[in-house]
Amino acid sequence: MLSNKSLVAACAIAFCCNVALMVLFVKYNSGEKCYITIDEHQKVHYTMPENFLSIGIDTSEIENYKKVDFKKSRFRQLARALAPARLRLGGTMSDRLIFSEKEVPAMTCSQCNENPHLNILCAPIRSLCKNHVLPFFIMTGNEWTEINEFCKATNLKLLFTFNVLLRDENGWNDHNAKELLLYSNVRDYNIDWQLGNEPNSFKHVFNVSLTPTTLAQDFLKLRKLLNHSGYRNSSLVGPDTTRPQPEHPSCLEYMREFLKHGSKYINTVSWHQYYLNSRTATLEDFWNPNTFDLLKTQIETMRNHTKKYKHMPMWLTETSSSYGGGAPGLSNSFAGSPLWLDKLGLAAKYNITTVVRQSLIGGNYSLIDKNLEPLPDWWISVLFKKLVGEKVLHVDCKCSRYQRMYAHCANRKYTNDTSAITVYAINLEMEKVRFLLNGTALHGDNLVIDEYILSAQSNNRKTKTVLLNSWPLYFEDSLPELKPHHLKYGNHVSLPPYSMAFWVIKNTSIKVCK
């Protein structure tokens, strides 16, 4: 039996525990207040194309062609859910790829050097061997056909990167490209094109240097080739440099010099973007506002250094959370989803008209795992496609650095309400946040809101299962119906700790979404 002193002590401990739990409950459920302000008379900032959110597959995935089964029904279903979109086939291995219409036996550098006429492919093989661009690999006509049939079946527009390191004394040797173009044109394949992957890094990757002036001449050669090969109307996209970094100004110098000599040969300016190094990135890095702010700085830096070419579209043709294949357990889990959603919002805000996610499949930053199970960023992408319209709006959000918010007109395929807008937001804190709806566009008392809250069970940010309005999402035989919560006559919305949301707000006073 407890003594009086022990009983008092036990009661005191229980009381303190209850108080502590109550404080935590209040902290995580009362919610910090933020204010959303949207003006009904604003202009549309920019208009994004339907394929703004696009996807990539690294060329290394087709080096061993059995890695990806382009004919598999489930894979096609998962890809089709992201259409319309571009599918970029590119990456480091693009500059090691040789096309052959027919199956050929494996060949080595020594075989082709000893007998240059052994096979028609010996010319490109010797070119790569001379520059020590090894290992190379061969993509056959049948494999190319499967890729193009996959794109046609899933409503994806292929963006293919030619090998710029097939070179001779006259610069880029276009003979292998001619073979691929002839094969493609006869079959009426609808493709846009690139030439080379991150050429400003060739010295580091291949121990080969290619000046931006030389690359511009190579693009001129390719543009002429496309015009005479049935692809006059195809876009040519480049130069696909790396992201701007303060400690590596050579990236910006390469971009400027290339555009100075080659801007008239391309349709779109392109570069690649990552935030972190996959080998060293931590969960804290993935949820740090400083990491999120890197993209804004990078876009502004690239814009400021290419002002002369601001009339040209700008794309991110390869982008994810961390370079080097993605950080295991982070890039391919819920941990990476806020960076992905924020990237889409920032890119649209700054008129980056296409964002190519690396990758659809393959690596540790994919949208789909090797067992064809969709990962959290796939679900984010599907919801973005479903809810977010093409017109980019301005929204003021008076919050802390840990809350980020964007607004567009709603997708007209989702609702016929021409006043509907889609607001999407991220909460990086372990604390609930309430957003009070403000501004002339949101002043009515008849607002109807479709709410989609995305979170992780038990706030486990490394999970690969995402919750939609507290229910886990699974893809079985087809895309499940993604149902919202319906909120009526409210003047606020809330975000739980460590979560993201889309809100389709109807019956607003906005004018520009009609």
XYZ file of N, CA, C and O in Angstrom, residues 95-171:
308
model
N 25.320 9.496 -74.354
C 26.560 9.759 -75.095
C 27.457 8.539 -75.176
O 28.660 8.644 -75.447
N 26.845 7.367 -74.944
C 27.526 6.084 -75.161
C 26.649 5.169 -76.016
O 26.944 3.996 -76.160
N 25.551 5.714 -76.533
C 24.553 4.905 -77.255
C 24.809 4.941 -78.766
O 25.073 5.993 -79.347
N 24.706 3.766 -79.380
C 24.784 3.627 -80.844
C 23.521 2.909 -81.306
O 23.094 1.921 -80.680
N 22.913 3.409 -82.371
C 21.703 2.786 -82.902
C 22.054 1.808 -84.010
O 22.900 2.081 -84.870
N 21.382 0.652 -83.991
C 21.504 -0.327 -85.072
C 20.131 -0.863 -85.406
O 19.426 -1.368 -84.512
N 19.731 -0.760 -86.657
C 18.402 -1.238 -87.036
C 18.258 -2.729 -86.754
O 17.203 -3.195 -86.325
N 19.326 -3.483 -86.986
C 19.263 -4.934 -86.828
C 20.074 -5.386 -85.621
O 20.965 -4.683 -85.148
N 19.752 -6.578 -85.160
C 20.538 -7.194 -84.090
C 21.942 -7.488 -84.620
O 22.107 -7.980 -85.737
N 22.947 -7.177 -83.839
C 24.337 -7.430 -84.246
C 25.056 -8.116 -83.093
O 24.716 -7.912 -81.924
N 26.055 -8.936 -83.420
C 26.829 -9.565 -82.343
C 27.635 -8.517 -81.583
O 27.950 -7.448 -82.117
N 27.943 -8.803 -80.347
C 28.744 -7.874 -79.540
C 30.099 -7.657 -80.198
O 30.724 -8.591 -80.692
N 30.521 -6.404 -80.231
C 31.798 -6.064 -80.840
C 32.626 -5.237 -79.876
O 32.091 -4.507 -79.043
N 33.941 -5.353 -80.015
C 34.861 -4.641 -79.140
C 35.648 -3.610 -79.926
O 35.659 -3.620 -81.171
N 36.328 -2.724 -79.209
C 37.176 -1.715 -79.853
C 38.266 -2.388 -80.684
O 38.541 -1.985 -81.821
N 38.906 -3.414 -80.133
C 40.020 -4.061 -80.845
C 39.549 -4.717 -82.135
O 40.240 -4.663 -83.165
N 38.354 -5.330 -82.118
C 37.835 -5.956 -83.336
C 37.642 -4.928 -84.448
O 38.003 -5.165 -85.598
N 37.064 -3.780 -84.095
C 36.790 -2.761 -85.103
C 38.058 -2.037 -85.539
O 38.162 -1.597 -86.694
N 39.029 -1.920 -84.650
C 40.295 -1.293 -85.034
C 41.079 -2.189 -85.977
O 41.716 -1.716 -86.928
N 41.024 -3.503 -85.741
C 41.745 -4.453 -86.601
C 41.066 -4.619 -87.956
O 41.723 -4.830 -88.968
N 39.736 -4.518 -87.969
C 38.991 -4.706 -89.216
C 37.873 -3.674 -89.290
O 36.725 -3.965 -88.947
N 38.188 -2.427 -89.714
C 37.201 -1.333 -89.715
C 35.946 -1.630 -90.524
O 34.905 -1.023 -90.307
N 36.041 -2.564 -91.509
C 34.889 -2.853 -92.373
C 34.136 -4.103 -91.925
O 33.306 -4.627 -92.675
N 34.448 -4.558 -90.706
C 33.796 -5.749 -90.183
C 32.279 -5.574 -90.133
O 31.522 -6.486 -90.443
N 31.853 -4.360 -89.771
C 30.426 -4.096 -89.615
C 30.189 -2.609 -89.782
O 31.080 -1.794 -89.501
N 28.960 -2.255 -90.240
C 28.630 -0.837 -90.422
C 28.751 -0.056 -89.118
O 28.967 1.162 -89.120
N 28.626 -0.740 -87.973
C 28.708 -0.060 -86.683
C 30.141 0.214 -86.242
O 30.360 0.896 -85.241
N 31.120 -0.310 -86.962
C 32.502 -0.108 -86.547
C 32.899 1.372 -86.605
O 33.726 1.811 -85.804
N 32.308 2.136 -87.504
C 32.653 3.566 -87.584
C 32.279 4.302 -86.289
O 33.138 4.958 -85.677
N 31.030 4.201 -85.823
C 30.719 4.870 -84.549
C 31.438 4.249 -83.353
O 31.816 4.966 -82.421
N 31.649 2.939 -83.383
C 32.360 2.297 -82.277
C 33.789 2.817 -82.188
O 34.293 3.147 -81.113
N 34.460 2.915 -83.318
C 35.852 3.417 -83.327
C 35.906 4.865 -82.853
O 36.860 5.279 -82.189
N 34.859 5.627 -83.167
C 34.809 7.024 -82.728
C 34.776 7.106 -81.204
O 35.513 7.896 -80.591
N 33.925 6.287 -80.577
C 33.835 6.292 -79.124
C 35.103 5.727 -78.493
O 35.568 6.232 -77.457
N 35.649 4.679 -79.109
C 36.873 4.078 -78.565
C 38.034 5.055 -78.609
O 38.838 5.124 -77.678
N 38.117 5.820 -79.688
C 39.203 6.798 -79.839
C 39.178 7.819 -78.709
O 40.227 8.255 -78.219
N 37.951 8.217 -78.305
C 37.807 9.209 -77.241
C 37.654 8.569 -75.864
O 37.355 9.259 -74.886
N 37.853 7.233 -75.791
C 37.765 6.486 -74.532
C 36.402 6.652 -73.855
O 36.313 6.686 -72.625
N 35.351 6.769 -74.686
C 33.987 6.856 -74.158
C 33.471 5.422 -74.028
O 32.816 4.877 -74.922
N 33.797 4.829 -72.897
C 33.485 3.429 -72.667
C 32.819 3.268 -71.299
O 33.083 4.052 -70.378
N 31.938 2.260 -71.139
C 31.506 1.330 -72.182
C 30.434 1.957 -73.062
O 29.704 2.838 -72.619
N 30.341 1.514 -74.304
C 29.242 1.906 -75.181
C 28.221 0.774 -75.212
O 28.481 -0.334 -74.745
N 27.032 1.061 -75.748
C 26.053 -0.010 -75.922
C 25.214 0.273 -77.165
O 25.193 1.405 -77.677
N 24.531 -0.751 -77.647
C 23.768 -0.669 -78.894
C 22.276 -0.807 -78.607
O 21.841 -1.715 -77.896
N 21.499 0.130 -79.149
C 20.039 0.061 -79.091
C 19.545 -0.381 -80.471
O 19.836 0.271 -81.479
N 18.784 -1.448 -80.513
C 18.341 -2.003 -81.797
C 17.037 -1.355 -82.271
O 16.320 -0.695 -81.501
N 16.728 -1.593 -83.528
C 15.481 -1.098 -84.105
C 14.265 -1.632 -83.366
O 13.288 -0.900 -83.140
N 14.287 -2.901 -82.985
C 13.154 -3.482 -82.261
C 12.956 -2.800 -80.910
O 11.817 -2.536 -80.494
N 14.053 -2.518 -80.229
C 13.957 -1.842 -78.938
C 13.423 -0.418 -79.110
O 12.583 0.049 -78.336
N 13.901 0.268 -80.133
C 13.433 1.626 -80.441
C 11.942 1.618 -80.776
O 11.191 2.509 -80.363
N 11.503 0.606 -81.508
C 10.086 0.476 -81.851
C 9.235 0.290 -80.589
O 8.170 0.915 -80.447
N 9.696 -0.553 -79.670
C 8.949 -0.775 -78.427
C 8.787 0.516 -77.635
O 7.719 0.790 -77.077
N 9.841 1.324 -77.577
C 9.793 2.593 -76.838
C 8.774 3.531 -77.477
O 7.966 4.163 -76.788
N 8.798 3.634 -78.790
C 7.873 4.525 -79.487
C 6.434 4.028 -79.412
O 5.497 4.834 -79.303
N 6.238 2.730 -79.465
C 4.886 2.188 -79.322
C 4.368 2.410 -77.895
O 3.173 2.664 -77.693
N 5.247 2.338 -76.925
C 4.884 2.642 -75.541
C 4.414 4.091 -75.430
O 3.381 4.376 -74.810
N 5.152 5.003 -76.059
C 4.772 6.416 -76.005
C 3.424 6.665 -76.672
O 2.580 7.402 -76.139
N 3.201 6.042 -77.801
C 1.933 6.213 -78.510
C 0.773 5.671 -77.692
O -0.298 6.294 -77.612
N 0.981 4.532 -77.039
C -0.090 3.888 -76.270
C -0.423 4.656 -74.994
O -1.532 4.532 -74.464
N 0.529 5.451 -74.493
C 0.334 6.130 -73.207
C 0.182 7.645 -73.351
O 0.123 8.358 -72.343
N 0.115 8.134 -74.592
C -0.041 9.576 -74.849
C 1.136 10.384 -74.297
O 0.969 11.436 -73.689
N 2.345 9.864 -74.515
C 3.572 10.558 -74.134
C 4.320 10.975 -75.399
O 4.367 10.217 -76.368
N 4.900 12.169 -75.384
C 5.689 12.664 -76.518
C 7.162 12.428 -76.223
O 7.709 12.961 -75.249
N 7.824 11.625 -77.045
C 9.210 11.250 -76.798
C 10.152 12.418 -77.066
O 10.043 13.131 -78.067
N 11.100 12.600 -76.138
C 12.195 13.557 -76.279
C 13.476 12.743 -76.177
O 13.817 12.233 -75.097
N 14.199 12.607 -77.284
C 15.345 11.696 -77.345
C 16.649 12.470 -77.494
O 16.736 13.438 -78.256
N 17.685 11.993 -76.781
C 18.996 12.639 -76.785
C 19.968 11.871 -77.674
O 20.327 10.728 -77.368
N 20.412 12.516 -78.756
C 21.436 11.924 -79.620
C 22.802 11.947 -78.940
O 23.090 12.806 -78.094
N 23.659 11.021 -79.368
C 25.028 10.918 -78.870
C 25.911 11.950 -79.568
O 26.197 11.829 -80.757
N 26.341 12.975 -78.827
C 27.170 14.034 -79.415
C 28.645 13.649 -79.437
O 29.464 14.341 -80.063
N 29.013 12.542 -78.781
C 30.423 12.139 -78.742
C 30.796 11.186 -79.875
O 31.911 10.650 -79.894
N 29.876 10.998 -80.814
C 30.240 10.321 -82.069
C 30.873 11.383 -82.957
O 30.182 12.124 -83.662
N 32.192 11.500 -82.911
C 32.874 12.638 -83.523
C 34.015 12.172 -84.425
O 34.578 11.083 -84.258
N 34.329 13.040 -85.396
C 35.512 12.840 -86.237
C 36.187 14.193 -86.415
O 35.883 15.147 -85.695
N 37.067 14.286 -87.398
C 37.812 15.538 -87.586
C 36.921 16.700 -88.015
O 37.321 17.874 -87.934
N 35.695 16.418 -88.421
C 34.754 17.463 -88.846
C 33.717 17.800 -87.775
O 32.729 18.473 -88.065
N 33.938 17.343 -86.561
C 32.974 17.607 -85.496
C 32.049 16.424 -85.279
O 32.453 15.266 -85.414
